[in-house]
């Protein structure tokens, strides 16, 4: 992956066939917050990036922009 962090998060969610609601609930964040991440309006903190990587079973470098 070599797109934006938001794009990568969205693709990973689609690959798992999950809704924004399902993912947001898993992380205890609002759908609006997740949408902001996926649309590159804001960037998740490093701790959350690590949790996303674990959740999607990828390395953080697969999410981060290179």
Tab-separated table of C-alpha atoms in Angstrom:
chain	number	residue	atom	x	y	z
A	1	UNK	CA	0.000	0.000	0.000
A	2	UNK	CA	1.302	3.428	-0.797
A	3	UNK	CA	-1.692	5.738	-0.687
A	4	UNK	CA	-2.749	7.992	2.163
A	5	UNK	CA	-3.317	6.634	5.661
A	6	UNK	CA	-7.044	7.239	5.239
A	7	UNK	CA	-7.184	5.395	1.940
A	8	UNK	CA	-5.273	2.477	3.418
A	9	UNK	CA	-7.600	2.300	6.436
A	10	UNK	CA	-10.651	2.331	4.185
A	11	UNK	CA	-9.266	-0.436	1.934
A	12	UNK	CA	-8.391	-2.585	4.950
A	13	UNK	CA	-11.934	-2.133	6.288
A	14	UNK	CA	-13.436	-3.078	2.923
A	15	UNK	CA	-11.244	-6.182	2.735
A	16	UNK	CA	-12.662	-7.306	6.090
A	17	UNK	CA	-16.178	-6.506	4.832
A	18	UNK	CA	-16.844	-4.239	7.826
A	19	UNK	CA	-18.887	-1.067	8.126
A	20	UNK	CA	-17.593	2.139	9.644
A	21	UNK	CA	-20.061	1.566	12.456
A	22	UNK	CA	-18.611	-1.861	13.262
A	23	UNK	CA	-15.018	-0.636	13.249
A	24	UNK	CA	-15.802	2.511	15.225
A	25	UNK	CA	-17.586	0.439	17.863
A	26	UNK	CA	-14.594	-1.923	18.118
A	27	UNK	CA	-12.337	1.031	18.888
A	28	UNK	CA	-14.719	3.004	21.054
A	29	UNK	CA	-14.685	5.955	18.672
A	30	UNK	CA	-17.501	7.623	16.767
A	31	UNK	CA	-18.285	6.874	13.139
A	32	UNK	CA	-17.595	10.541	12.460
A	33	UNK	CA	-14.073	10.200	13.871
A	34	UNK	CA	-13.406	7.087	11.797
A	35	UNK	CA	-14.763	8.859	8.728
A	36	UNK	CA	-12.375	11.754	9.363
A	37	UNK	CA	-9.467	9.293	9.496
A	38	UNK	CA	-10.555	7.520	6.316
A	39	UNK	CA	-11.060	10.819	4.476
A	40	UNK	CA	-7.706	12.236	5.628
A	41	UNK	CA	-9.326	15.089	7.540
A	42	UNK	CA	-7.303	14.072	10.584
A	43	UNK	CA	-4.639	11.476	11.366
A	44	UNK	CA	-4.930	8.889	14.128
A	45	UNK	CA	-2.342	9.036	16.884
A	46	UNK	CA	0.455	6.483	16.854
A	47	UNK	CA	-1.205	4.365	19.552
A	48	UNK	CA	-4.371	4.080	17.486
A	49	UNK	CA	-2.402	3.303	14.327
A	50	UNK	CA	-0.841	0.391	16.192
A	51	UNK	CA	-4.291	-0.823	17.247
A	52	UNK	CA	-5.598	-0.525	13.686
A	53	UNK	CA	-2.643	-2.562	12.443
A	54	UNK	CA	-3.314	-5.266	15.021
A	55	UNK	CA	-7.033	-5.254	14.262
A	56	UNK	CA	-6.489	-5.577	10.503
A	57	UNK	CA	-3.597	-8.023	10.981
A	58	UNK	CA	-1.049	-5.926	9.069
A	59	UNK	CA	2.080	-4.038	10.061
A	60	UNK	CA	1.866	-0.329	10.801
A	61	UNK	CA	4.024	0.278	7.735
A	62	UNK	CA	1.164	-1.118	5.622
A	63	UNK	CA	-1.046	1.698	6.888
A	64	UNK	CA	1.443	4.548	7.044
A	65	UNK	CA	2.301	6.525	3.928
A	66	UNK	CA	5.766	5.769	2.658
